[in-house]
Amino acid sequence: MTQRGLRTIALLVALCVAFVANAVGAAPSARPPVVLRIATTDDLINLDPTQTSQAGDRWLAENIFNGLVAYKPGGTQIQPDLATRWEISSDGKVYTFHLRRGVRFHKDYGEMTSADVKFSLERHLDPATASLARSEFEVIEKIETLDPLTVRIHLRQPVGSFLGILAWQPAFIVSENAVRKLGKQFAFEPVGTGPFYLDSWSKGQEIVLSKHSGYYAGPARVDRLVFKVIREELVALMAFGRKEIDVVPVRELPAYKAMAGREASFNVTRSFAGYYLLYVNGTKRPLNDVRVRRALSYALDRPTMYKALAGMIQPNPSIFSPVTFGHTRDIPSYDYDLARAKQLLTEAGYPSGFKIKINYSQAFLYEEFATMIKDQWTRLGLDATLEVVDRALVSRIRREKNYDVLPGSITRFEPEQHLVFFRGGASTNYTGYSNPAVDGLMDRAARELNLETRRKMLGDIQRAIAEDVPVIPLGAFQSIIVTRKSIKGVAPAIYEGMVDYYLVWVEE
Amino acid sequence: MGVYVLRRLVTSVISIVAIVSFIFLVIHLTPGDPVDVLLGEYWTPELALSVRAKLGLDHPLWLQYVRYTAGVFRGDLGESFRTGRPVVHDILSQYPHTIRLAVASLVFSIILGLPLGVLSALRRNTAIDLAAMTSSLIWLSVPSFWFGLLLILLFSVRLGLFPVTGAGVLGSVPSMAHHIVLPAIALGARMAALVARMTRSAMLDVLGEDFVRTARAKGLPSRRVTYKHALRNALIPIISIIGLDAISLLGGSVVTEMVFSRPGVGSLLVAGVFQRDYPVIVGVLYFFVTAVVLMNFATDLMYAVVDPRIRYDVRG
């Protein structure tokens, strides 16, 4: 045999040995670990609750941390979490929380105490933290720790949605020791009390969460969550088809359409997550005329749009998400009426229409909406044009009101979180809308402690805003999670793509 | 030779610094404020001010530049605006993936392109030649992201031969090799076509030379004439094409990494651009520019190795 032949055989043998060694290394133990592979379009960016903003990070954080209270699955009703019960003073300004006994942080960071709670919430107020959610915590006057398991929060004024603020991610409780010890590194080595801890992270590739054996409600039924970074949803669905992935959150139309007709072979969990809207720049002529804004809304044939969007979007006339407390459909909804729209335009002095520019960034369903809206407004007689805006520029042109109309989407849960976009003069008011009567109602509703009265006030606010049309609601969007048939317990989520994996198990 | 290498090294460093300084300035002048992107809906005037200060963006541009450049000479490329992690850290963890992909594509393109080009030259104007040159024209024109998706559809989804995404289990050579096949083909196809076409024309030139005719006349076996005499002399233009075009593999890796969801410097760059993460963008471009300059340098040195007539003596 030639020397080359021998070398080839030697290489083949070596390769076989390598494969066998691999197989032996993976020899089964008593029970194979239950591993879920989850597609995520975002790599880990920052898991410090004061900094988290990207969807992918939220999906991780939800399973790593707990708050004092939590939202019930699929809605915004409050349930106990790290606090087992609480009292609210009659003036609505003092909240006293009784903490769960024996809650353990990940990785030997010990038991959670009231000091951790105080630290976690007060961090937001320190300018050096540059917390993204700072404005929501500014209502806190001071926090007292009465004993290791009791914490008292004093507010500057009553806020109807305070428990809701505590139920969402920025209010997650972190280990004070871990934050002090790890510093900036805490963002990538988070320490919480949740059912999973961050086990490893291979940048650009995968993030692995493992089950926290000391979780207060008992260990999770899934041993490991492997979040695989796959930037294209369509590619993630291909990997799903190849059984390389078990869970795919779907947020884009092409991937959603690719699922259609194959739904018998996998589970789909849908729940409301937020809503799409069209910001209308009310500081510009002729958009400052409410008749024109109403005409624009009447001219939208929403059912046709929803059909084109394959059911990803559902009707929602309100500026609240369907899950938000006080959400109502008993408000003007501007159902498609082209004749009415034309009449309104004529009344406003624009019988032959006007020029309007639709700016949009190429994210989510903005492009789909923008092109359909252009078509429908052309039918109204407007000279509508499209203009793409770089994603990095959107927030600036919106803030500086340097646009005519601009599609956007909002994922928020509490009434006050939605209403910041409509308060006269606020930095988050992108449309120039100002209605002193509405501002006054907002103030009163925020302080109202009687839930029924508050609900009624919030209804009045939604109605008044719907009449003024500072924005044109386009419809509610859903959180869509595709999973294998064998995966059970995926609960509806109010944030798109998010899953509470503590509730999930895999059927044999 | 030594003096030449030294001189080239010095000019290389100067060009790297000049190019990156230019990029630094241009990126800071690009519309789109990183603070806006970072804060999005959370933007308030106070928060924007404190974040601007935290990122050091409140200083005049020249001061930011001086600080950055001073950092670079200490091996510090700054911290990502978005994650707060040292950029050097991220590049060091990501570049092996990109280099692996580039090398695999290079190997693929040489293994495929070189024999194909030689074969076409030897069988000039036959069906084989025509087929090889037509197909190479197609590969030259096909965008790698589209070709990549086709490969995924056929070999992963339909045939189930290769994984759809990822780079495999780190440290496991079989797994990593399995994952790199499709991306390497997607990225290397264009280069393979280029190598094939270049090899063919270079071979045809050389095959018509007197020394080849002499070699044949003195009765050398035709294999020996082809490989020892003709191909070796045809290699110079081929190497310079490979050297110059290997640079485009780095650029192409940006797209290929996205399509195949592979980690790497390209993915890092794309994320950086979307988020106006200046330190990440400039840091990654430092890496790319350095790689390009080094590759040009290596190509020049390769000439001397392949062709003994080329000498880089100062006296000439």
Short mmCIF file of C-alpha atoms in Angstrom, two decimals, chain A residues 76-481:
data_model
loop_
_atom_site.label_atom_id
_atom_site.label_comp_id
_atom_site.label_asym_id
_atom_site.label_seq_id
_atom_site.Cartn_x
_atom_site.Cartn_y
_atom_site.Cartn_z
CA THR A 76 -52.50 42.91 34.23
CA GLN A 77 -54.16 41.63 37.40
CA ILE A 78 -51.73 41.62 40.28
CA GLN A 79 -50.70 38.48 42.16
CA PRO A 80 -48.18 38.00 44.99
CA ASP A 81 -44.60 37.09 44.12
CA LEU A 82 -41.74 37.91 46.49
CA ALA A 83 -44.23 39.73 48.70
CA THR A 84 -46.95 37.44 50.02
CA ARG A 85 -49.24 40.28 51.05
CA TRP A 86 -49.32 44.06 51.33
CA GLU A 87 -51.27 46.93 52.85
CA ILE A 88 -52.02 50.27 51.26
CA SER A 89 -52.70 53.28 53.50
CA SER A 90 -56.06 55.00 53.11
CA ASP A 91 -54.47 58.02 51.41
CA GLY A 92 -52.80 55.66 48.90
CA LYS A 93 -49.33 56.97 49.70
CA VAL A 94 -47.85 54.24 51.91
CA TYR A 95 -47.38 50.64 50.75
CA THR A 96 -46.22 48.03 53.26
CA PHE A 97 -45.00 44.73 51.80
CA HIS A 98 -44.51 41.49 53.74
CA LEU A 99 -41.84 39.44 52.07
CA ARG A 100 -41.79 35.71 51.49
CA ARG A 101 -39.58 33.85 53.96
CA GLY A 102 -36.58 31.85 52.77
CA VAL A 103 -36.28 33.19 49.22
CA ARG A 104 -32.79 32.44 47.97
CA PHE A 105 -30.72 34.29 45.39
CA HIS A 106 -28.84 32.32 42.75
CA LYS A 107 -25.26 31.15 43.25
CA ASP A 108 -24.81 31.39 47.03
CA TYR A 109 -25.82 35.02 47.27
CA GLY A 110 -27.94 34.10 50.27
CA GLU A 111 -31.45 35.02 51.29
CA MET A 112 -33.40 37.93 49.91
CA THR A 113 -34.24 40.57 52.54
CA SER A 114 -35.95 43.93 52.71
CA ALA A 115 -32.53 45.56 52.22
CA ASP A 116 -32.31 44.03 48.73
CA VAL A 117 -35.78 45.37 47.93
CA LYS A 118 -34.88 48.87 49.09
CA PHE A 119 -31.61 48.73 47.16
CA SER A 120 -33.23 47.41 43.97
CA LEU A 121 -35.86 50.15 43.83
CA GLU A 122 -33.67 53.03 45.04
CA ARG A 123 -31.05 52.31 42.38
CA HIS A 124 -33.41 53.76 39.78
CA LEU A 125 -33.32 57.14 41.50
CA ASP A 126 -29.53 57.44 41.52
CA PRO A 127 -28.55 59.56 38.47
CA ALA A 128 -25.30 57.57 38.20
CA THR A 129 -27.33 54.45 37.42
CA ALA A 130 -28.92 56.23 34.43
CA SER A 131 -31.91 53.94 34.78
CA LEU A 132 -34.13 53.80 31.72
CA ALA A 133 -37.20 53.53 33.93
CA ARG A 134 -36.23 56.31 36.29
CA SER A 135 -39.29 58.45 35.58
CA GLU A 136 -41.59 55.69 36.83
CA PHE A 137 -39.86 55.47 40.19
CA GLU A 138 -39.59 59.18 40.83
CA VAL A 139 -42.89 59.05 42.68
CA ILE A 140 -41.11 57.17 45.50
CA GLU A 141 -40.30 59.49 48.38
CA LYS A 142 -38.48 57.03 50.62
CA ILE A 143 -38.21 53.34 51.43
CA GLU A 144 -37.97 51.97 54.96
CA THR A 145 -36.95 48.48 56.01
CA LEU A 146 -39.01 47.74 59.12
CA ASP A 147 -37.42 44.33 59.59
CA PRO A 148 -35.69 41.84 57.26
CA LEU A 149 -39.04 40.74 55.86
CA THR A 150 -41.03 43.99 55.88
CA VAL A 151 -40.50 46.96 53.63
CA ARG A 152 -42.47 50.20 53.52
CA ILE A 153 -42.58 52.48 50.50
CA HIS A 154 -43.71 56.09 50.85
CA LEU A 155 -44.97 57.84 47.74
CA ARG A 156 -45.01 61.57 47.08
CA GLN A 157 -48.57 61.25 45.82
CA PRO A 158 -50.97 58.35 45.29
CA VAL A 159 -50.51 56.53 41.96
CA GLY A 160 -53.22 54.14 40.83
CA SER A 161 -50.79 52.02 38.85
CA PHE A 162 -48.05 51.69 41.47
CA LEU A 163 -48.52 47.94 41.97
CA GLY A 164 -48.41 47.53 38.19
CA ILE A 165 -45.10 49.38 38.08
CA LEU A 166 -43.78 46.97 40.72
CA ALA A 167 -45.00 43.99 38.69
CA TRP A 168 -42.98 44.83 35.58
CA GLN A 169 -39.32 44.14 34.89
CA PRO A 170 -37.54 47.34 36.00
CA ALA A 171 -38.83 46.64 39.52
CA PHE A 172 -37.24 43.19 39.64
CA ILE A 173 -35.40 42.52 42.87
CA VAL A 174 -31.63 42.08 42.53
CA SER A 175 -29.08 40.93 45.07
CA GLU A 176 -27.45 44.00 46.60
CA ASN A 177 -24.29 42.02 47.36
CA ALA A 178 -24.03 40.83 43.78
CA VAL A 179 -24.50 44.31 42.29
CA ARG A 180 -21.88 45.77 44.62
CA LYS A 181 -19.46 42.94 44.00
CA LEU A 182 -19.88 42.55 40.24
CA GLY A 183 -20.37 46.20 39.28
CA LYS A 184 -20.85 46.61 35.53
CA GLN A 185 -20.40 42.88 35.07
CA PHE A 186 -23.79 42.35 36.77
CA ALA A 187 -25.38 43.05 33.39
CA PHE A 188 -23.93 39.75 32.13
CA GLU A 189 -23.83 37.82 35.39
CA PRO A 190 -27.23 38.74 36.82
CA VAL A 191 -28.19 37.42 40.24
CA GLY A 192 -31.90 37.20 40.97
CA THR A 193 -34.29 34.90 42.77
CA GLY A 194 -36.02 33.46 39.69
CA PRO A 195 -36.56 29.85 38.64
CA PHE A 196 -33.53 29.94 36.31
CA TYR A 197 -30.05 31.42 36.56
CA LEU A 198 -27.73 32.54 33.78
CA ASP A 199 -25.41 29.59 33.36
CA SER A 200 -23.32 30.52 30.34
CA TRP A 201 -23.26 32.89 27.42
CA SER A 202 -21.43 32.35 24.19
CA LYS A 203 -21.65 35.70 22.46
CA GLY A 204 -23.48 35.69 19.16
CA GLN A 205 -24.40 32.07 19.63
CA GLU A 206 -26.38 31.06 22.67
CA ILE A 207 -27.41 31.99 26.18
CA VAL A 208 -27.97 29.12 28.57
CA LEU A 209 -30.20 29.37 31.65
CA SER A 210 -30.21 26.47 34.12
CA LYS A 211 -32.80 25.72 36.73
CA HIS A 212 -32.37 27.26 40.16
CA SER A 213 -32.68 24.32 42.53
CA GLY A 214 -33.39 26.62 45.47
CA TYR A 215 -36.34 28.39 43.82
CA TYR A 216 -38.90 29.36 46.44
CA ALA A 217 -41.80 27.55 44.75
CA GLY A 218 -39.75 24.43 44.02
CA PRO A 219 -37.46 23.73 41.07
CA ALA A 220 -38.72 24.14 37.48
CA ARG A 221 -39.62 21.06 35.42
CA VAL A 222 -37.32 22.09 32.60
CA ASP A 223 -33.64 21.73 33.45
CA ARG A 224 -32.11 24.02 30.90
CA LEU A 225 -33.18 26.78 28.52
CA VAL A 226 -30.86 27.31 25.57
CA PHE A 227 -31.64 30.59 23.80
CA LYS A 228 -30.10 30.30 20.33
CA VAL A 229 -29.36 33.55 18.52
CA ILE A 230 -31.01 33.30 15.09
CA ARG A 231 -31.44 36.72 13.56
CA GLU A 232 -33.99 35.80 10.91
CA GLU A 233 -37.34 34.43 12.06
CA LEU A 234 -37.76 32.52 8.80
CA VAL A 235 -34.45 30.78 9.39
CA ALA A 236 -35.55 30.02 12.95
CA LEU A 237 -38.68 28.35 11.58
CA MET A 238 -36.51 26.29 9.22
CA ALA A 239 -34.44 25.22 12.22
CA PHE A 240 -37.73 24.40 14.00
CA GLY A 241 -38.68 22.19 11.06
CA ARG A 242 -35.31 20.47 11.36
CA LYS A 243 -35.91 19.93 15.10
CA GLU A 244 -32.91 22.09 15.98
CA ILE A 245 -35.21 24.48 17.86
CA ASP A 246 -38.24 23.85 20.11
CA VAL A 247 -39.70 27.33 20.61
CA VAL A 248 -39.95 30.20 18.11
CA PRO A 249 -41.51 33.56 19.00
CA VAL A 250 -42.92 35.02 15.77
CA ARG A 251 -43.09 38.79 15.33
CA GLU A 252 -42.71 39.33 11.60
CA LEU A 253 -45.20 38.83 8.79
CA PRO A 254 -43.14 36.52 6.50
CA ALA A 255 -42.54 34.07 9.34
CA TYR A 256 -46.16 34.33 10.43
CA LYS A 257 -47.37 33.58 6.92
CA ALA A 258 -44.93 30.67 6.64
CA MET A 259 -46.71 29.07 9.63
CA ALA A 260 -50.13 29.27 8.06
CA GLY A 261 -51.66 25.94 7.15
CA ARG A 262 -49.14 23.97 9.17
CA GLU A 263 -50.62 24.79 12.55
CA ALA A 264 -51.75 21.20 13.10
CA SER A 265 -48.15 20.11 13.57
CA PHE A 266 -47.25 22.51 16.37
CA ASN A 267 -48.77 24.57 19.20
CA VAL A 268 -49.35 28.28 18.86
CA THR A 269 -49.94 30.45 21.91
CA ARG A 270 -51.42 33.86 21.15
CA SER A 271 -52.12 36.72 23.49
CA PHE A 272 -52.47 40.47 23.25
CA ALA A 273 -49.21 42.30 23.71
CA GLY A 274 -49.66 45.91 22.61
CA TYR A 275 -50.96 48.02 19.79
CA TYR A 276 -49.97 49.72 16.55
CA LEU A 277 -50.78 53.34 15.96
CA LEU A 278 -50.10 56.17 13.59
CA TYR A 279 -48.62 59.28 15.18
CA VAL A 280 -50.14 62.37 13.58
CA ASN A 281 -48.16 65.58 13.85
CA GLY A 282 -50.77 68.00 15.18
CA THR A 283 -48.39 70.96 15.06
CA LYS A 284 -48.46 71.01 11.24
CA ARG A 285 -51.12 72.32 8.92
CA PRO A 286 -53.55 70.85 7.93
CA LEU A 287 -53.07 68.05 10.49
CA ASN A 288 -53.75 70.51 13.32
CA ASP A 289 -57.42 70.47 12.24
CA VAL A 290 -59.29 67.72 14.09
CA ARG A 291 -61.66 67.28 11.11
CA VAL A 292 -58.69 66.38 8.92
CA ARG A 293 -57.39 63.87 11.48
CA ARG A 294 -60.83 62.28 11.72
CA ALA A 295 -61.02 62.10 7.94
CA LEU A 296 -57.65 60.32 7.86
CA SER A 297 -58.94 57.76 10.35
CA TYR A 298 -62.29 57.25 8.56
CA ALA A 299 -60.40 56.64 5.30
CA LEU A 300 -58.60 53.59 6.71
CA ASP A 301 -60.15 50.28 5.71
CA ARG A 302 -58.88 48.36 8.71
CA PRO A 303 -60.59 45.01 8.02
CA THR A 304 -58.80 44.85 4.66
CA MET A 305 -55.51 45.64 6.37
CA TYR A 306 -56.03 42.92 8.97
CA LYS A 307 -56.75 40.46 6.21
CA ALA A 308 -53.52 41.38 4.44
CA LEU A 309 -51.70 40.97 7.74
CA ALA A 310 -53.04 37.44 8.02
CA GLY A 311 -54.70 37.99 11.39
CA MET A 312 -51.59 39.12 13.27
CA ILE A 313 -53.49 42.30 14.14
CA GLN A 314 -56.91 42.61 15.79
CA PRO A 315 -59.20 45.64 16.08
CA ASN A 316 -58.45 48.06 18.93
CA PRO A 317 -59.90 51.57 18.79
CA SER A 318 -58.25 52.63 22.04
CA ILE A 319 -54.88 54.12 22.98
CA PHE A 320 -54.68 51.46 25.70
CA SER A 321 -53.54 47.87 25.12
CA PRO A 322 -56.43 45.42 25.42
CA VAL A 323 -54.82 44.07 28.62
CA THR A 324 -54.57 47.47 30.27
CA PHE A 325 -56.82 48.21 33.24
CA GLY A 326 -59.79 50.31 32.13
CA HIS A 327 -59.42 49.50 28.41
CA THR A 328 -62.71 50.13 26.63
CA ARG A 329 -64.14 49.67 23.14
CA ASP A 330 -67.03 52.03 23.92
CA ILE A 331 -65.40 54.94 22.09
CA PRO A 332 -65.46 56.37 18.54
CA SER A 333 -63.74 53.80 16.32
CA TYR A 334 -63.88 55.57 12.93
CA ASP A 335 -65.01 52.53 10.97
CA TYR A 336 -64.22 52.77 7.27
CA ASP A 337 -66.41 55.45 5.65
CA LEU A 338 -64.82 57.11 2.64
CA ALA A 339 -67.81 59.40 1.94
CA ARG A 340 -67.70 60.71 5.49
CA ALA A 341 -63.96 61.22 5.23
CA LYS A 342 -64.32 63.21 2.00
CA GLN A 343 -67.05 65.31 3.53
CA LEU A 344 -64.87 66.11 6.55
CA LEU A 345 -62.00 67.11 4.27
CA THR A 346 -64.33 69.42 2.33
CA GLU A 347 -65.57 70.98 5.57
CA ALA A 348 -61.98 71.58 6.60
CA GLY A 349 -61.31 73.33 3.30
CA TYR A 350 -59.38 70.58 1.49
CA PRO A 351 -61.90 69.17 -1.00
CA SER A 352 -59.11 68.17 -3.37
CA GLY A 353 -56.84 66.75 -0.69
CA PHE A 354 -53.29 67.78 0.26
CA LYS A 355 -49.75 66.48 0.32
CA ILE A 356 -48.83 64.11 3.14
CA LYS A 357 -45.64 62.18 3.83
CA ILE A 358 -45.68 58.84 5.62
CA ASN A 359 -42.35 58.24 7.34
CA TYR A 360 -41.55 54.76 8.57
CA SER A 361 -38.63 52.65 9.70
CA GLN A 362 -38.14 49.14 8.42
CA ALA A 363 -39.03 47.29 11.58
CA PHE A 364 -41.93 45.12 12.71
CA LEU A 365 -44.99 45.74 10.50
CA TYR A 366 -44.34 49.42 9.86
CA GLU A 367 -43.60 49.01 6.17
CA GLU A 368 -46.71 46.88 5.60
CA PHE A 369 -48.89 49.44 7.37
CA ALA A 370 -47.28 52.43 5.64
CA THR A 371 -47.81 51.07 2.14
CA MET A 372 -51.43 50.10 2.81
CA ILE A 373 -52.20 53.48 4.38
CA LYS A 374 -50.67 55.27 1.40
CA ASP A 375 -52.97 53.35 -0.95
CA GLN A 376 -56.07 54.06 1.09
CA TRP A 377 -55.33 57.74 1.50
CA THR A 378 -54.69 58.04 -2.22
CA ARG A 379 -58.26 56.84 -2.63
CA LEU A 380 -59.32 59.70 -0.35
CA GLY A 381 -57.65 62.06 -2.81
CA LEU A 382 -54.49 62.79 -0.84
CA ASP A 383 -51.08 63.07 -2.48
CA ALA A 384 -49.44 60.57 -0.10
CA THR A 385 -45.76 59.64 -0.34
CA LEU A 386 -43.62 57.15 1.57
CA GLU A 387 -40.23 57.86 3.08
CA VAL A 388 -38.04 55.37 4.92
CA VAL A 389 -36.30 56.62 8.05
CA ASP A 390 -33.21 54.98 9.50
CA ARG A 391 -34.15 53.23 12.74
CA ALA A 392 -31.59 55.30 14.58
CA LEU A 393 -33.34 58.50 13.52
CA VAL A 394 -36.94 57.63 14.32
CA SER A 395 -36.99 58.73 17.92
CA ARG A 396 -35.41 62.06 17.02
CA ILE A 397 -37.77 63.02 14.20
CA ARG A 398 -40.67 61.95 16.40
CA ARG A 399 -39.49 63.98 19.35
CA GLU A 400 -38.68 67.01 17.24
CA LYS A 401 -42.02 66.62 15.43
CA ASN A 402 -40.26 66.58 12.12
CA TYR A 403 -42.78 64.33 10.35
CA ASP A 404 -46.38 64.27 9.09
CA VAL A 405 -47.46 60.80 10.12
CA LEU A 406 -45.37 57.90 11.42
CA PRO A 407 -46.42 54.37 12.34
CA GLY A 408 -45.36 53.14 15.77
CA SER A 409 -46.11 50.40 18.27
CA ILE A 410 -46.54 50.49 22.01
CA THR A 411 -46.12 47.68 24.51
CA ARG A 412 -47.12 49.03 27.88
CA PHE A 413 -49.45 47.76 30.53
CA GLU A 414 -50.57 50.43 32.97
CA PRO A 415 -52.94 53.28 32.07
CA GLU A 416 -50.46 55.95 33.14
CA GLN A 417 -47.74 54.34 31.02
CA HIS A 418 -49.93 54.82 27.95
CA LEU A 419 -51.09 58.29 28.88
CA VAL A 420 -47.60 59.86 29.03
CA PHE A 421 -47.83 60.17 25.24
CA PHE A 422 -50.84 62.49 25.52
CA ARG A 423 -49.95 64.86 28.35
CA GLY A 424 -49.57 68.42 27.13
CA GLY A 425 -45.91 69.47 26.90
CA ALA A 426 -44.45 66.14 28.07
CA SER A 427 -41.15 65.02 26.47
CA THR A 428 -42.96 61.85 25.43
CA ASN A 429 -45.72 63.79 23.68
CA TYR A 430 -44.76 63.29 20.04
CA THR A 431 -47.85 64.77 18.41
CA GLY A 432 -48.10 68.15 20.09
CA TYR A 433 -51.46 67.15 21.54
CA SER A 434 -52.68 69.32 24.37
CA ASN A 435 -56.08 69.20 25.98
CA PRO A 436 -56.19 70.74 29.49
CA ALA A 437 -59.43 68.89 30.26
CA VAL A 438 -57.76 65.57 29.49
CA ASP A 439 -54.67 66.54 31.50
CA GLY A 440 -56.91 67.29 34.48
CA LEU A 441 -58.73 63.98 34.11
CA MET A 442 -55.40 62.14 33.95
CA ASP A 443 -54.28 63.75 37.20
CA ARG A 444 -57.50 62.80 38.96
CA ALA A 445 -57.55 59.25 37.57
CA ALA A 446 -53.94 58.65 38.64
CA ARG A 447 -54.83 59.54 42.24
CA GLU A 448 -58.16 57.74 42.34
CA LEU A 449 -58.04 54.71 44.62
CA ASN A 450 -61.58 53.46 44.04
CA LEU A 451 -61.17 51.02 41.16
CA GLU A 452 -64.63 51.50 39.67
CA THR A 453 -64.36 55.28 39.69
CA ARG A 454 -60.88 54.98 38.22
CA ARG A 455 -62.13 52.68 35.48
CA LYS A 456 -64.85 55.17 34.57
CA MET A 457 -62.39 58.06 34.48
CA LEU A 458 -60.00 56.10 32.27
CA GLY A 459 -62.92 55.37 29.93
CA ASP A 460 -63.65 59.10 29.70
CA ILE A 461 -60.00 59.81 28.91
CA GLN A 462 -59.89 57.20 26.12
CA ARG A 463 -63.12 58.64 24.71
CA ALA A 464 -61.86 62.22 24.78
CA ILE A 465 -58.59 61.23 23.12
CA ALA A 466 -60.43 59.16 20.51
CA GLU A 467 -62.51 62.23 19.66
CA ASP A 468 -59.43 64.45 19.32
CA VAL A 469 -57.48 61.86 17.25
CA PRO A 470 -53.93 62.92 18.21
CA VAL A 471 -52.93 59.43 17.04
CA ILE A 472 -54.79 56.96 14.82
CA PRO A 473 -55.00 53.52 16.46
CA LEU A 474 -54.34 50.77 13.92
CA GLY A 475 -55.04 47.64 15.96
CA ALA A 476 -53.74 45.41 18.74
CA PHE A 477 -50.92 42.99 18.05
CA GLN A 478 -50.33 39.62 19.54
CA SER A 479 -47.57 37.69 21.18
CA ILE A 480 -47.23 34.56 19.08
CA ILE A 481 -45.23 31.60 20.35
#
